[in-house]
mmCIF file of C-alpha atoms in Angstrom:
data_model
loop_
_atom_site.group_PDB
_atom_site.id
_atom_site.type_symbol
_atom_site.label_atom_id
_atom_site.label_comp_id
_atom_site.label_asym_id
_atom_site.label_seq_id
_atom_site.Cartn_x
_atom_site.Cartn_y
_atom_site.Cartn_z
ATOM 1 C CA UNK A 1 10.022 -7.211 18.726
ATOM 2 C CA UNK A 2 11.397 -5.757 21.906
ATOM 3 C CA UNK A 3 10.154 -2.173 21.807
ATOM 4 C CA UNK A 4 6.553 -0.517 22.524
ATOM 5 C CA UNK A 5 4.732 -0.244 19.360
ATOM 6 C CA UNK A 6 4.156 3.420 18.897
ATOM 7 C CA UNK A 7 3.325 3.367 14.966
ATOM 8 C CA UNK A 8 1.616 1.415 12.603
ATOM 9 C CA UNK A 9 2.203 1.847 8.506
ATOM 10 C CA UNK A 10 -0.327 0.518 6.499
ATOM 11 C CA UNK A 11 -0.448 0.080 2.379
ATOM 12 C CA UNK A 12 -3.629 1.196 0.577
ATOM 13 C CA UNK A 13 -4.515 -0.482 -2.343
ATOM 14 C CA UNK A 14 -4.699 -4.179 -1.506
ATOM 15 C CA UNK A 15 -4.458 -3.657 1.887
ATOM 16 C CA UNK A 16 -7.200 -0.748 3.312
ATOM 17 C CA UNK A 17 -8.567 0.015 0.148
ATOM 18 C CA UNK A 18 -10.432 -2.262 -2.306
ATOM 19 C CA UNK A 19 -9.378 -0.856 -5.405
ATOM 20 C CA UNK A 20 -6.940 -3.866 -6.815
ATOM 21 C CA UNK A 21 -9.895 -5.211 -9.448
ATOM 22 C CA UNK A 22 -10.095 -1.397 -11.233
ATOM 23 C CA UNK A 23 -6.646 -0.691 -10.831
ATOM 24 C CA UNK A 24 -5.797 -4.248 -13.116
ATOM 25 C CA UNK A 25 -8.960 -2.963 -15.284
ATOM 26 C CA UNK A 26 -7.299 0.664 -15.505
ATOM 27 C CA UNK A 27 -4.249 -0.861 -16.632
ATOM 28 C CA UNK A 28 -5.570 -3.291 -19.274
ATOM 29 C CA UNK A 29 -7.605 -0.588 -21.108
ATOM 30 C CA UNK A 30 -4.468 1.996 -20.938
ATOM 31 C CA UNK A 31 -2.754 -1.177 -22.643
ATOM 32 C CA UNK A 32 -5.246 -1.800 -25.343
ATOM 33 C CA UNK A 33 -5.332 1.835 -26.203
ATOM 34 C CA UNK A 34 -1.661 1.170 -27.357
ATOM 35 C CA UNK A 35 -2.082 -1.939 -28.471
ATOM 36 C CA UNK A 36 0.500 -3.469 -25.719
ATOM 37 C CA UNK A 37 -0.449 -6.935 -24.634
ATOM 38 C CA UNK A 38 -0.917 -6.904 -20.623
ATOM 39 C CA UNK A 39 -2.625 -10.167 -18.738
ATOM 40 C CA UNK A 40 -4.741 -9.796 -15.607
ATOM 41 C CA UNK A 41 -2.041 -11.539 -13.354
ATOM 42 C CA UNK A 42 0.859 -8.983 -14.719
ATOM 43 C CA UNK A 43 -1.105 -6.067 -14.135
ATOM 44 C CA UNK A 44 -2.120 -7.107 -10.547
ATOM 45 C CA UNK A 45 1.347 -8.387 -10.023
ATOM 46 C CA UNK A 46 2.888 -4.731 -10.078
ATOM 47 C CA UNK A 47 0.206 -3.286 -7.767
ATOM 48 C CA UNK A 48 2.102 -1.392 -4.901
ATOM 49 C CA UNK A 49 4.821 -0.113 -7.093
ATOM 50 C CA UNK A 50 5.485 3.707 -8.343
ATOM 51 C CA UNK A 51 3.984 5.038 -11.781
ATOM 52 C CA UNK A 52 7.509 4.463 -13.564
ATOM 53 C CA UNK A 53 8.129 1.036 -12.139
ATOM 54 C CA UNK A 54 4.597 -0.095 -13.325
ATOM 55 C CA UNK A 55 5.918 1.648 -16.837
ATOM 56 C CA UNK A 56 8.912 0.056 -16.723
ATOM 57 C CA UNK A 57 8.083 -3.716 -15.541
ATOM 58 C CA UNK A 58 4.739 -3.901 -17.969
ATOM 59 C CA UNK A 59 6.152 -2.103 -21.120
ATOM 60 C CA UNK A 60 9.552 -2.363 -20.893
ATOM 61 C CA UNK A 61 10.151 -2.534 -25.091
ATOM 62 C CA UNK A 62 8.152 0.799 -25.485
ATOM 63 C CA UNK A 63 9.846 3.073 -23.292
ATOM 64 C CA UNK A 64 8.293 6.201 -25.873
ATOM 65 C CA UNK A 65 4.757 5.100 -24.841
ATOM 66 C CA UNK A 66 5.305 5.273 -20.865
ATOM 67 C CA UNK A 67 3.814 8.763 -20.248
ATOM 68 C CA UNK A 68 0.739 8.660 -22.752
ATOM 69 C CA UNK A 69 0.009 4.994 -21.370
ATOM 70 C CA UNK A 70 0.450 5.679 -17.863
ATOM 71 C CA UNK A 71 -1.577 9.235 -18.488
ATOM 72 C CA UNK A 72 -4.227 6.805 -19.891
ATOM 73 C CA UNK A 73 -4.378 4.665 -16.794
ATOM 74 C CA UNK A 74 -4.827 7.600 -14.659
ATOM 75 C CA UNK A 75 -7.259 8.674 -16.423
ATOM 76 C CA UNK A 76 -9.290 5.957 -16.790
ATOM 77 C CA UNK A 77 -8.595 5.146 -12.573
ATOM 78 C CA UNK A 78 -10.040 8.320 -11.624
ATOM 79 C CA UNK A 79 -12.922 8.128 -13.725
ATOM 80 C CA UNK A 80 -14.452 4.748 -12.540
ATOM 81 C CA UNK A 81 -12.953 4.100 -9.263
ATOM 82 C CA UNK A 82 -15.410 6.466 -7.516
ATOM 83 C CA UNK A 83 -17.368 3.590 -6.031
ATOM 84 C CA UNK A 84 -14.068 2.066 -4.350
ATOM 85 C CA UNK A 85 -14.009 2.148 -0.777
ATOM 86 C CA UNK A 86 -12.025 0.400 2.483
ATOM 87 C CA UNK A 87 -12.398 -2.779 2.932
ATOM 88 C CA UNK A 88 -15.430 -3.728 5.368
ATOM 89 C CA UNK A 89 -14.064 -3.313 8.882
ATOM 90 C CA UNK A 90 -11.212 -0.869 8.231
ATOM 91 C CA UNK A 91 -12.882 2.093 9.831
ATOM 92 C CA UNK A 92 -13.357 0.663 12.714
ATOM 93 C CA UNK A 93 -9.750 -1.035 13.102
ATOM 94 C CA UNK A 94 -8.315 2.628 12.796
ATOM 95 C CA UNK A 95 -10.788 3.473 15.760
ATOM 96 C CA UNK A 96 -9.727 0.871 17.536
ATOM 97 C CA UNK A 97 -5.741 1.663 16.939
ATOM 98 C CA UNK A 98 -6.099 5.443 17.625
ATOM 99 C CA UNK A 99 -7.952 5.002 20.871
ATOM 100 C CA UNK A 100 -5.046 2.452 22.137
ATOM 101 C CA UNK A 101 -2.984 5.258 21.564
ATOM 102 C CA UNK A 102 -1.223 4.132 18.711
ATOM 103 C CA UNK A 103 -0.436 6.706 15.843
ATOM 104 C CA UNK A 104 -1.204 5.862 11.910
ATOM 105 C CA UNK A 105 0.852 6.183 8.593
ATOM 106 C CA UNK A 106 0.479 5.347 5.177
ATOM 107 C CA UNK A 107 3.044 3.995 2.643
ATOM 108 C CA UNK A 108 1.900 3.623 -0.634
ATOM 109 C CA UNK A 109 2.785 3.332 -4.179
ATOM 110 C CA UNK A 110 0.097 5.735 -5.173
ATOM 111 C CA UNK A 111 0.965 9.718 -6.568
ATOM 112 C CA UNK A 112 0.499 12.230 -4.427
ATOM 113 C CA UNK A 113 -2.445 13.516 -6.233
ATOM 114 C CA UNK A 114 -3.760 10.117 -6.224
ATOM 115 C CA UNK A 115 -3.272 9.370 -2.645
ATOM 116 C CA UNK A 116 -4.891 13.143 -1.450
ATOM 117 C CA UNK A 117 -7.707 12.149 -3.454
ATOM 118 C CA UNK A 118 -8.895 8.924 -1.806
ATOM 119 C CA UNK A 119 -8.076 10.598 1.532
ATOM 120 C CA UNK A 120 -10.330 12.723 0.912
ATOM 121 C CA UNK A 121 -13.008 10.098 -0.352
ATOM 122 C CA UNK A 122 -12.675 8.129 2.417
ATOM 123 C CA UNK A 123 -12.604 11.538 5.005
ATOM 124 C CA UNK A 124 -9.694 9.650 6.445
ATOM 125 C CA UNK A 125 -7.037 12.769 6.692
ATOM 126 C CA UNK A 126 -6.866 13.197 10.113
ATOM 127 C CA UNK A 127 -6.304 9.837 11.092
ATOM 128 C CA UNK A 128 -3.109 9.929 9.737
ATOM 129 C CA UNK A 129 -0.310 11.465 10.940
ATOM 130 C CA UNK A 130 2.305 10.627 8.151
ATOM 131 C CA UNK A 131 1.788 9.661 4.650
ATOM 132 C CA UNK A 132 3.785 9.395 1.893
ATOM 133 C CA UNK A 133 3.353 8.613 -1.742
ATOM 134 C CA UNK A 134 6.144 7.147 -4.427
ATOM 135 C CA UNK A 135 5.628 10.164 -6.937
ATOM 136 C CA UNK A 136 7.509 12.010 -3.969
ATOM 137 C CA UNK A 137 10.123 9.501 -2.302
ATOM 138 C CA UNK A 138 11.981 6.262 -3.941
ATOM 139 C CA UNK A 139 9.311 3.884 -5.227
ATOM 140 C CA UNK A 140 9.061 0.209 -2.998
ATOM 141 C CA UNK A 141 10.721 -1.670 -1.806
ATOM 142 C CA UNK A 142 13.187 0.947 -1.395
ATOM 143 C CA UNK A 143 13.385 1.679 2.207
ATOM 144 C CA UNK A 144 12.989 5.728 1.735
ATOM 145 C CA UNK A 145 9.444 6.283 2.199
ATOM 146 C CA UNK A 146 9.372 4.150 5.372
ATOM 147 C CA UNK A 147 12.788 5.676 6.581
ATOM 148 C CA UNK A 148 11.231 9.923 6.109
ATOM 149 C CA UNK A 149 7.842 8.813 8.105
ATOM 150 C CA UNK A 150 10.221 7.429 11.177
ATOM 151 C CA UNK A 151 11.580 10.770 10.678
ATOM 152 C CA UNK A 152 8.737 12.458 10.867
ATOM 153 C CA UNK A 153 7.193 10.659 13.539
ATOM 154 C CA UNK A 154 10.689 10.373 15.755
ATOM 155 C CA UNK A 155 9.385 6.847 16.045
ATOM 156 C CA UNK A 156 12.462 3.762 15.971
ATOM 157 C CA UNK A 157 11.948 1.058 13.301
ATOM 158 C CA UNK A 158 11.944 -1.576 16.017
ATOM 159 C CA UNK A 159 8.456 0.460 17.565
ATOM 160 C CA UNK A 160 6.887 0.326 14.201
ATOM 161 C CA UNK A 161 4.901 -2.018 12.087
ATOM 162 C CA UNK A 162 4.046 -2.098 8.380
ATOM 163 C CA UNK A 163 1.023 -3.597 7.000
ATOM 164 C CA UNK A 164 0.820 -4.576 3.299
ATOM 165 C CA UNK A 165 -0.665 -6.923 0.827
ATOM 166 C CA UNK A 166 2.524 -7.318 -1.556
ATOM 167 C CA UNK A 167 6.034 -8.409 -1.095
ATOM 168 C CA UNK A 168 7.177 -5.023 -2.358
ATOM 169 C CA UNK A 169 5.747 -3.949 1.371
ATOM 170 C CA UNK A 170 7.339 -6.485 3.090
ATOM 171 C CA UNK A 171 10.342 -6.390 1.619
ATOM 172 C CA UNK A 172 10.883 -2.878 2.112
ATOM 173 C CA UNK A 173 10.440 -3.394 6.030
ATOM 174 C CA UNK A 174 12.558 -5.830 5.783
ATOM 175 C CA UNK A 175 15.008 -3.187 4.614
ATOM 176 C CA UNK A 176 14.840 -1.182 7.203
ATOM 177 C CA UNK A 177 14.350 -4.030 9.792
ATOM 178 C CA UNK A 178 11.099 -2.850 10.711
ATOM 179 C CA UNK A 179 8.466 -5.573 12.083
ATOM 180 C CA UNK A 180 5.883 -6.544 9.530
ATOM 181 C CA UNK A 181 3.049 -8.070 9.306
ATOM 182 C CA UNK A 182 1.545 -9.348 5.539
ATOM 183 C CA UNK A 183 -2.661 -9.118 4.684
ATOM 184 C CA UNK A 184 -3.322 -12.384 2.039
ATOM 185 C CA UNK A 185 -6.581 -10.719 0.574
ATOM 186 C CA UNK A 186 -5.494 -8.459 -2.006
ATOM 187 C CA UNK A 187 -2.057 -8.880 -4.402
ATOM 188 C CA UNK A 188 0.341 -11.546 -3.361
ATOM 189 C CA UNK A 189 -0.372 -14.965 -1.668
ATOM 190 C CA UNK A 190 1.084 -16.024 1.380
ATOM 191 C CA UNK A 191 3.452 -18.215 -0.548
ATOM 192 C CA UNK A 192 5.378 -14.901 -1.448
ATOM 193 C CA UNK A 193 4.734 -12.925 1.270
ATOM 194 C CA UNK A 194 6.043 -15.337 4.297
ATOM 195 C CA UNK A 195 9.553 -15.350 2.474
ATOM 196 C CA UNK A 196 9.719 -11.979 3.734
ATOM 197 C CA UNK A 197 9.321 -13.290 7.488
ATOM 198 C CA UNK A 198 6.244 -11.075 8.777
ATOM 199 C CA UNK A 199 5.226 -11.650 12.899
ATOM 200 C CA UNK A 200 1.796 -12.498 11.097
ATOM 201 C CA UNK A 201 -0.261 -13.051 7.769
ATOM 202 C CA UNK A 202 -3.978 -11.869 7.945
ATOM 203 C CA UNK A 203 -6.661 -13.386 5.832
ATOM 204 C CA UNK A 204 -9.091 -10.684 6.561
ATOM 205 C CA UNK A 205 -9.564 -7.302 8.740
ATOM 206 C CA UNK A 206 -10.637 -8.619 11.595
ATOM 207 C CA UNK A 207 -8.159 -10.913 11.831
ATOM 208 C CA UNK A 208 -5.687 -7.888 11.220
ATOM 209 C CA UNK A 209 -7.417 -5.891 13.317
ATOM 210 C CA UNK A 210 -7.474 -8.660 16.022
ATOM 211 C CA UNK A 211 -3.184 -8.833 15.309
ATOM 212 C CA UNK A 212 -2.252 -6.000 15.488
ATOM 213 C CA UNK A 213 -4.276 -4.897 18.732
ATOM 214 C CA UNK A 214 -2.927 -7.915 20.581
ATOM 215 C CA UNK A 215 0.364 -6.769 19.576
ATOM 216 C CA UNK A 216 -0.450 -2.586 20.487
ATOM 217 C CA UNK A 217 -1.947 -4.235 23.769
ATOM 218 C CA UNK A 218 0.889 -6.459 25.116
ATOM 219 C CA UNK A 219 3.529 -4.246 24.573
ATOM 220 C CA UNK A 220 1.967 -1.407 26.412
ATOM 221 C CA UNK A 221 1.277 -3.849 29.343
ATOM 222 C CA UNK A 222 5.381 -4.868 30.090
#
């Protein structure tokens, strides 16, 4: 990485937010209401992709059912994920990134609707200066999302860094040759996510934290 990071892109769920357990619990009872059979490890597997992907990978034999099942996930999501928050240390590692000067993004396979709403639970939306959701851009690992922040921000790949928890993260960085850097405490191990060749693999927020300022910090001292 031979440019001044300027930008970091984090995930939410899996990665800032500890919502992976009720999303997999959201899923499984939108499955049972139409009797589709749907494990643990398939439901957590999809975590980080848009609505329709999730559809499409989990029921792909019952293409009729997509909107009332997905409906019923949402549903269900919203009404018992009121207790999720960030992970324990997250608040202060956006401190910490703001005051070096670096600004914040989010990526995420969440709705719009769904995304505004936890930004508002968390009072996090002015910490951000970019976000954007797959319900408005081309699901992960599809480059897209990553490619209209840069626009937005008028910040170079090479001056960016993306955080996430799944491959579908990594991979889309990957895509647009942006630096990366993989979290191994919410979806995917590190087995999967060091195929995608992140500068790092955190095992917990302050080792993130601790990563990504030594990276903010040595760049702006050359």
């Amino acid at each position: 990485m031979n440019s001044p990071v300027k930008l970091v892109i984090f995930d939410w769920d899996g990665t800032l937010f500890d919502s992976v357990g009720q999303i997999v619990e959201s899923l499984k009872f939108a499955a049972q209401q139409f009797k589709q059979p749907l494990t643990d490890e398939a439901a957590k597997s999809i975590i980080g992709l848009g609505l329709p992907e999730v559809a499409q990978r989990l029921f792909p034999t019952v293409p009729e059912l997509h909107e009332d099942i997905l409906q019923a996930y949402s549903e269900h999501y919203v009404e018992h994920s009121t207790g999720d928050r960030w992970f324990a240390g997250v608040a202060d590692m956006l401190a910490a990134l703001s005051e070096a000067g670096v600004k914040l993004a989010v990526a995420t396979g969440k709705s719009r609707k769904g995304l505004d709403r936890v930004l508002k639970q968390t009072q996090s939306e002015h910490l951000f200066v970019a976000t954007r959701a797959a319900s408005e851009t081309k699901s992960k690992p599809d480059p897209l999302m990553l490619a209209e922040i840069l626009a937005q921000t008028g910040v170079q790949a090479s001056e960016a860094i993306m955080v996430g928890d799944t491959s579908y993260d990594l991979e889309m960085a990957r895509n647009i040759e942006m630096p990366r850097i993989g979290v191994s405490y919410g979806v995917h191990s590190v087995n999967t996510l060091i195929q995608y060749e992140p500068l790092a693999i955190a095992s917990n927020i302050s080792e993130l934290t601790e990563v990504l300022l030594a990276k903010v910090q040595w760049k702006q001292a050359i």
